[in-house]
């Protein structure tokens, strides 16, 4: 009986000390949206708790918060944004693969694709990457 009680205490103490698991989408990402009017760069921060997803998306047009769901490496959320043409809801669906992310968006009048890379990656700028490097540094995405 005493051995069973000790084993139970050891097992429970292991569960209590285990931190909440972080999912693959958690963190900051540098994104590029392929739109009918060309590419749009943005950054996103995702945080999960269980199957609940929250975050913010920032671009030259501003910043918006969102809530959604996550299951494994797949996730979805809806952003409500104000545009010069009125309020708009944008359905976002995506999937994470390591340090890469991609998905689709639907703004009611059309659909598009987006992709990105995990942010806070360190790299050295060279002449070929200088414009992109400056953009990412301005967005505080990389160092």
Coordinates of N, CA and C in Angstrom, one line a residue, residues 12 17-18 20 24 28-29 32 34-35 39-40 47-48 51 54-55 62-63 87 90 99 103-104 109 118 126-127 134:
X12 N 2.1 12.2 -9.8 CA 1.4 13.5 -9.7 C 2.4 14.7 -9.7
X17 N 4.7 19.6 -12.4 CA 5.9 20.4 -12.7 C 6.0 20.5 -14.2
X18 N 5.2 19.9 -15.0 CA 5.3 20.0 -16.5 C 4.6 21.3 -16.9
X20 N 2.9 24.1 -19.5 CA 1.9 23.9 -20.6 C 2.7 23.8 -21.9
X24 N 3.0 24.6 -32.3 CA 3.9 25.0 -33.4 C 3.7 26.4 -33.9
X28 N 6.1 34.8 -33.1 CA 6.0 35.9 -34.1 C 6.4 35.4 -35.5
X29 N 5.7 35.9 -36.5 CA 5.9 35.4 -37.8 C 6.0 36.6 -38.8
X32 N 3.8 37.3 -45.9 CA 3.5 37.9 -47.2 C 2.2 37.5 -47.7
X34 N -0.4 37.4 -50.9 CA -0.5 37.6 -52.3 C -1.9 38.0 -52.6
X35 N -2.0 39.3 -52.9 CA -3.3 39.9 -53.2 C -3.5 40.3 -54.6
X39 N 1.8 42.0 -53.6 CA 2.2 41.5 -52.3 C 2.0 42.5 -51.2
X40 N 1.7 42.0 -50.0 CA 1.5 42.8 -48.8 C 2.3 42.1 -47.7
X47 N -0.7 33.1 -30.2 CA -0.6 32.4 -28.9 C -1.7 31.4 -28.7
X48 N -1.4 30.2 -28.3 CA -2.4 29.2 -28.1 C -2.5 28.8 -26.6
X51 N -7.0 24.5 -27.5 CA -7.3 24.7 -28.9 C -7.7 26.1 -29.2
X54 N -5.2 33.0 -30.1 CA -5.3 34.5 -30.1 C -4.1 35.1 -30.7
X55 N -4.2 36.4 -31.1 CA -3.1 37.0 -31.7 C -3.4 38.4 -32.2
X62 N -2.2 48.9 -40.5 CA -2.6 49.0 -39.1 C -2.5 47.7 -38.4
X63 N -3.1 47.6 -37.3 CA -3.0 46.4 -36.5 C -4.4 45.9 -36.1
X87 N -16.5 48.1 -43.2 CA -16.0 47.0 -42.4 C -16.0 45.7 -43.2
X90 N -12.3 38.9 -42.6 CA -11.4 38.1 -43.4 C -11.2 36.8 -42.7
X99 N 9.5 26.0 -39.3 CA 9.7 27.5 -39.3 C 9.0 28.2 -40.5
X103 N -1.0 29.6 -45.9 CA -2.5 29.4 -45.8 C -3.2 30.2 -46.9
X104 N -4.5 30.3 -46.6 CA -5.4 31.0 -47.5 C -6.2 32.1 -46.7
X109 N -15.0 38.8 -51.2 CA -15.0 39.2 -52.6 C -13.9 38.5 -53.4
X118 N 9.0 32.0 -39.5 CA 9.1 32.3 -38.1 C 10.0 33.5 -38.0
X126 N 22.9 41.0 -46.9 CA 23.9 41.2 -48.0 C 23.2 42.0 -49.0
X127 N 23.8 42.4 -50.1 CA 23.3 43.3 -51.1 C 21.9 42.8 -51.6
X134 N 16.1 45.4 -44.3 CA 15.6 46.7 -43.7 C 14.2 46.7 -43.3

